[in-house]
Amino acid sequence: MWAASRTTGSIVELGGGWYSTPILHGLCEPGRRELWTVEAEAEWLHAVKPWQRSWHHLVLDPGLNIPAQAGRPGMVFVDHDTTPPGRGASIRQAAERGASIIVVHDTQPAAAQDYPGMAEVIDGFRYRRDWRYYPQWTTALSDKVAFASDFRPPL
């Protein structure tokens, strides 16, 4: 919610989920903000199908690519499993597509073994904010939007 409220443009969810998809759907619904849920597995895409609308697009893509139709996303939420090309590649893709804020789930240090290369990619961003309230951390990243006290000097 925090990141979505600080951006405009489409939101892209890389990896649908029982919690993230309905929450993002609810955030986008009032203004019919464009939402793209991209899933690598047909079973998961079927599971999130009840949220499909004219403004909430569901896309099956084994490569978890941000759809061209999504334009330059305001926010990208990365929450897929170990599906290739991997979370690090998804984060880089979001940055290359010009996302203002990239939100990544499961960023706690213990997750590094499950998502090789993710920590190194995350460390390359100028701004970072971690939510460490649960065992599974969530991290917001940006090179464009300052996160107040979470400023990280350029590398």
PDB file of C-alpha atoms in Angstrom:
ATOM      1  CA  MET A   1       0.000   0.000   0.000  1.00  0.00           C
ATOM      2  CA  TRP A   2       2.800   2.353   0.920  1.00  0.00           C
ATOM      3  CA  ALA A   3       4.546   2.052  -2.466  1.00  0.00           C
ATOM      4  CA  ALA A   4       1.334   2.074  -4.504  1.00  0.00           C
ATOM      5  CA  SER A   5       0.277   5.352  -2.891  1.00  0.00           C
ATOM      6  CA  ARG A   6       3.575   6.966  -3.888  1.00  0.00           C
ATOM      7  CA  THR A   7       3.409   6.077  -7.576  1.00  0.00           C
ATOM      8  CA  THR A   8       1.244   6.568 -10.632  1.00  0.00           C
ATOM      9  CA  GLY A   9       0.907   4.443 -13.723  1.00  0.00           C
ATOM     10  CA  SER A  10       0.350   0.740 -13.924  1.00  0.00           C
ATOM     11  CA  ILE A  11       1.219  -1.772 -11.247  1.00  0.00           C
ATOM     12  CA  VAL A  12       2.803  -5.069 -12.246  1.00  0.00           C
ATOM     13  CA  GLU A  13       2.752  -8.119  -9.994  1.00  0.00           C
ATOM     14  CA  LEU A  14       5.321 -10.757 -10.930  1.00  0.00           C
ATOM     15  CA  GLY A  15       3.884 -13.858  -9.316  1.00  0.00           C
ATOM     16  CA  GLY A  16       0.279 -13.988  -8.161  1.00  0.00           C
ATOM     17  CA  GLY A  17      -0.568 -14.855  -4.586  1.00  0.00           C
ATOM     18  CA  TRP A  18      -3.379 -15.481  -2.126  1.00  0.00           C
ATOM     19  CA  TYR A  19      -2.629 -12.197  -0.356  1.00  0.00           C
ATOM     20  CA  SER A  20      -0.845  -9.917  -2.813  1.00  0.00           C
ATOM     21  CA  THR A  21      -3.261 -10.287  -5.726  1.00  0.00           C
ATOM     22  CA  PRO A  22      -6.440  -9.384  -3.787  1.00  0.00           C
ATOM     23  CA  ILE A  23      -4.663  -6.555  -1.959  1.00  0.00           C
ATOM     24  CA  LEU A  24      -3.264  -5.023  -5.148  1.00  0.00           C
ATOM     25  CA  HIS A  25      -6.649  -5.528  -6.812  1.00  0.00           C
ATOM     26  CA  GLY A  26      -8.359  -3.667  -3.967  1.00  0.00           C
ATOM     27  CA  LEU A  27      -5.858  -0.807  -4.170  1.00  0.00           C
ATOM     28  CA  CYS A  28      -6.345  -0.436  -7.921  1.00  0.00           C
ATOM     29  CA  GLU A  29     -10.104  -0.931  -8.071  1.00  0.00           C
ATOM     30  CA  PRO A  30     -11.405   2.505  -6.973  1.00  0.00           C
ATOM     31  CA  GLY A  31      -9.679   4.386  -9.810  1.00  0.00           C
ATOM     32  CA  ARG A  32      -9.456   1.390 -12.147  1.00  0.00           C
ATOM     33  CA  ARG A  33      -5.680   1.707 -12.070  1.00  0.00           C
ATOM     34  CA  GLU A  34      -4.103  -0.670 -14.560  1.00  0.00           C
ATOM     35  CA  LEU A  35      -2.882  -3.858 -12.830  1.00  0.00           C
ATOM     36  CA  TRP A  36      -0.990  -6.680 -14.488  1.00  0.00           C
ATOM     37  CA  THR A  37      -0.580 -10.020 -12.710  1.00  0.00           C
ATOM     38  CA  VAL A  38       2.062 -12.060 -14.523  1.00  0.00           C
ATOM     39  CA  GLU A  39       2.342 -15.695 -13.557  1.00  0.00           C
ATOM     40  CA  ALA A  40       4.682 -18.445 -14.773  1.00  0.00           C
ATOM     41  CA  GLU A  41       2.403 -21.309 -13.737  1.00  0.00           C
ATOM     42  CA  ALA A  42      -1.035 -21.970 -15.213  1.00  0.00           C
ATOM     43  CA  GLU A  43      -2.316 -23.305 -11.875  1.00  0.00           C
ATOM     44  CA  TRP A  44      -1.548 -20.035 -10.096  1.00  0.00           C
ATOM     45  CA  LEU A  45      -3.010 -17.984 -12.907  1.00  0.00           C
ATOM     46  CA  HIS A  46      -6.210 -20.012 -12.602  1.00  0.00           C
ATOM     47  CA  ALA A  47      -6.193 -19.444  -8.828  1.00  0.00           C
ATOM     48  CA  VAL A  48      -6.170 -15.647  -9.235  1.00  0.00           C
ATOM     49  CA  LYS A  49      -8.652 -15.602 -12.135  1.00  0.00           C
ATOM     50  CA  PRO A  50     -11.553 -14.345  -9.938  1.00  0.00           C
ATOM     51  CA  TRP A  51      -9.835 -10.940  -9.775  1.00  0.00           C
ATOM     52  CA  GLN A  52      -9.572 -10.483 -13.545  1.00  0.00           C
ATOM     53  CA  ARG A  53     -11.291  -7.312 -14.825  1.00  0.00           C
ATOM     54  CA  SER A  54     -10.948  -4.973 -17.800  1.00  0.00           C
ATOM     55  CA  TRP A  55      -8.277  -3.074 -15.846  1.00  0.00           C
ATOM     56  CA  HIS A  56      -6.764  -6.113 -14.032  1.00  0.00           C
ATOM     57  CA  HIS A  57      -5.001  -8.231 -16.627  1.00  0.00           C
ATOM     58  CA  LEU A  58      -3.794 -11.782 -16.039  1.00  0.00           C
ATOM     59  CA  VAL A  59      -0.868 -12.980 -18.133  1.00  0.00           C
ATOM     60  CA  LEU A  60       0.696 -16.429 -18.342  1.00  0.00           C
ATOM     61  CA  ASP A  61       4.393 -16.003 -19.111  1.00  0.00           C
ATOM     62  CA  PRO A  62       6.973 -18.617 -18.073  1.00  0.00           C
ATOM     63  CA  GLY A  63       9.665 -15.920 -18.311  1.00  0.00           C
ATOM     64  CA  LEU A  64       7.795 -13.532 -15.982  1.00  0.00           C
ATOM     65  CA  ASN A  65       8.290 -10.607 -18.342  1.00  0.00           C
ATOM     66  CA  ILE A  66       6.654  -7.262 -17.727  1.00  0.00           C
ATOM     67  CA  PRO A  67       4.087  -6.915 -20.533  1.00  0.00           C
ATOM     68  CA  ALA A  68       4.847  -4.216 -23.097  1.00  0.00           C
ATOM     69  CA  GLN A  69       1.250  -2.992 -22.687  1.00  0.00           C
ATOM     70  CA  ALA A  70       2.015  -2.121 -19.050  1.00  0.00           C
ATOM     71  CA  GLY A  71       4.155   0.773 -20.291  1.00  0.00           C
ATOM     72  CA  ARG A  72       6.488   2.221 -17.683  1.00  0.00           C
ATOM     73  CA  PRO A  73       5.075   0.817 -14.435  1.00  0.00           C
ATOM     74  CA  GLY A  74       4.750   2.992 -11.390  1.00  0.00           C
ATOM     75  CA  MET A  75       5.281  -0.002  -9.146  1.00  0.00           C
ATOM     76  CA  VAL A  76       6.433  -3.570  -9.689  1.00  0.00           C
ATOM     77  CA  PHE A  77       5.842  -6.196  -7.001  1.00  0.00           C
ATOM     78  CA  VAL A  78       8.226  -9.177  -7.216  1.00  0.00           C
ATOM     79  CA  ASP A  79       6.876 -12.217  -5.399  1.00  0.00           C
ATOM     80  CA  HIS A  80       7.502 -15.260  -7.539  1.00  0.00           C
ATOM     81  CA  ASP A  81       9.238 -18.390  -6.382  1.00  0.00           C
ATOM     82  CA  THR A  82      12.487 -19.736  -7.801  1.00  0.00           C
ATOM     83  CA  THR A  83      11.083 -19.746 -11.344  1.00  0.00           C
ATOM     84  CA  PRO A  84      13.765 -18.761 -13.867  1.00  0.00           C
ATOM     85  CA  PRO A  85      14.970 -16.183 -14.682  1.00  0.00           C
ATOM     86  CA  GLY A  86      15.057 -15.571 -10.926  1.00  0.00           C
ATOM     87  CA  ARG A  87      14.211 -12.671  -8.673  1.00  0.00           C
ATOM     88  CA  GLY A  88      17.420 -10.782  -9.352  1.00  0.00           C
ATOM     89  CA  ALA A  89      16.612 -10.732 -13.069  1.00  0.00           C
ATOM     90  CA  SER A  90      13.020  -9.648 -12.354  1.00  0.00           C
ATOM     91  CA  ILE A  91      14.241  -6.761 -10.200  1.00  0.00           C
ATOM     92  CA  ARG A  92      16.696  -5.665 -12.911  1.00  0.00           C
ATOM     93  CA  GLN A  93      13.943  -5.898 -15.528  1.00  0.00           C
ATOM     94  CA  ALA A  94      11.664  -3.676 -13.436  1.00  0.00           C
ATOM     95  CA  ALA A  95      14.419  -1.081 -13.073  1.00  0.00           C
ATOM     96  CA  GLU A  96      15.198  -1.190 -16.801  1.00  0.00           C
ATOM     97  CA  ARG A  97      11.508  -0.694 -17.596  1.00  0.00           C
ATOM     98  CA  GLY A  98      11.578   2.469 -15.488  1.00  0.00           C
ATOM     99  CA  ALA A  99       9.518   1.391 -12.466  1.00  0.00           C
ATOM    100  CA  SER A 100       9.439   4.147  -9.863  1.00  0.00           C
ATOM    101  CA  ILE A 101       9.318   1.721  -6.923  1.00  0.00           C
ATOM    102  CA  ILE A 102      10.067  -1.995  -6.895  1.00  0.00           C
ATOM    103  CA  VAL A 103       8.696  -3.987  -3.967  1.00  0.00           C
ATOM    104  CA  VAL A 104      10.250  -7.380  -3.283  1.00  0.00           C
ATOM    105  CA  HIS A 105       8.879  -9.966  -0.861  1.00  0.00           C
ATOM    106  CA  ASP A 106      11.022 -12.468   1.063  1.00  0.00           C
ATOM    107  CA  THR A 107      14.175 -10.347   1.293  1.00  0.00           C
ATOM    108  CA  GLN A 108      15.338 -11.514   4.723  1.00  0.00           C
ATOM    109  CA  PRO A 109      18.988 -12.670   4.779  1.00  0.00           C
ATOM    110  CA  ALA A 110      17.972 -16.325   5.144  1.00  0.00           C
ATOM    111  CA  ALA A 111      16.217 -16.132   1.750  1.00  0.00           C
ATOM    112  CA  ALA A 112      19.484 -15.492  -0.088  1.00  0.00           C
ATOM    113  CA  GLN A 113      20.001 -19.237  -0.557  1.00  0.00           C
ATOM    114  CA  ASP A 114      16.555 -19.569  -2.167  1.00  0.00           C
ATOM    115  CA  TYR A 115      17.034 -16.578  -4.481  1.00  0.00           C
ATOM    116  CA  PRO A 116      20.652 -16.523  -5.676  1.00  0.00           C
ATOM    117  CA  GLY A 117      21.846 -13.120  -6.817  1.00  0.00           C
ATOM    118  CA  MET A 118      18.870 -11.230  -5.364  1.00  0.00           C
ATOM    119  CA  ALA A 119      20.771  -9.605  -2.488  1.00  0.00           C
ATOM    120  CA  GLU A 120      23.470  -8.266  -4.804  1.00  0.00           C
ATOM    121  CA  VAL A 121      20.902  -6.694  -7.131  1.00  0.00           C
ATOM    122  CA  ILE A 122      19.015  -5.151  -4.201  1.00  0.00           C
ATOM    123  CA  ASP A 123      22.219  -3.634  -2.846  1.00  0.00           C
ATOM    124  CA  GLY A 124      22.651  -1.650  -6.072  1.00  0.00           C
ATOM    125  CA  PHE A 125      19.682   0.669  -5.485  1.00  0.00           C
ATOM    126  CA  ARG A 126      20.035   4.185  -4.158  1.00  0.00           C
ATOM    127  CA  TYR A 127      16.976   4.035  -1.891  1.00  0.00           C
ATOM    128  CA  ARG A 128      15.838   1.089   0.171  1.00  0.00           C
ATOM    129  CA  ARG A 129      13.233   0.572   2.857  1.00  0.00           C
ATOM    130  CA  ASP A 130      12.849  -2.753   4.671  1.00  0.00           C
ATOM    131  CA  TRP A 131       9.792  -3.931   6.561  1.00  0.00           C
ATOM    132  CA  ARG A 132      11.085  -6.465   9.092  1.00  0.00           C
ATOM    133  CA  TYR A 133       7.918  -6.980  11.118  1.00  0.00           C
ATOM    134  CA  TYR A 134       7.524 -10.615  10.075  1.00  0.00           C
ATOM    135  CA  PRO A 135      10.034 -13.411   9.489  1.00  0.00           C
ATOM    136  CA  GLN A 136       9.540 -12.766   5.742  1.00  0.00           C
ATOM    137  CA  TRP A 137      10.829  -9.250   5.075  1.00  0.00           C
ATOM    138  CA  THR A 138       9.504  -6.982   2.354  1.00  0.00           C
ATOM    139  CA  THR A 139      11.754  -4.386   0.741  1.00  0.00           C
ATOM    140  CA  ALA A 140      11.007  -1.312  -1.392  1.00  0.00           C
ATOM    141  CA  LEU A 141      13.697  -0.197  -3.826  1.00  0.00           C
ATOM    142  CA  SER A 142      14.128   2.841  -6.012  1.00  0.00           C
ATOM    143  CA  ASP A 143      16.655   4.988  -7.780  1.00  0.00           C
ATOM    144  CA  LYS A 144      13.972   7.647  -8.376  1.00  0.00           C
ATOM    145  CA  VAL A 145      11.873   8.032  -5.226  1.00  0.00           C
ATOM    146  CA  ALA A 146      13.586   8.955  -1.965  1.00  0.00           C
ATOM    147  CA  PHE A 147      12.405   7.055   1.078  1.00  0.00           C
ATOM    148  CA  ALA A 148      13.141   9.813   3.621  1.00  0.00           C
ATOM    149  CA  SER A 149      15.502   8.469   6.276  1.00  0.00           C
ATOM    150  CA  ASP A 150      16.276   5.382   4.212  1.00  0.00           C
ATOM    151  CA  PHE A 151      18.585   7.223   1.807  1.00  0.00           C
ATOM    152  CA  ARG A 152      21.513   5.134   0.660  1.00  0.00           C
ATOM    153  CA  PRO A 153      24.395   6.974  -0.991  1.00  0.00           C
ATOM    154  CA  PRO A 154      25.292   5.916  -4.547  1.00  0.00           C
ATOM    155  CA  LEU A 155      27.711   3.019  -4.808  1.00  0.00           C
TER     156      LEU A 155
END
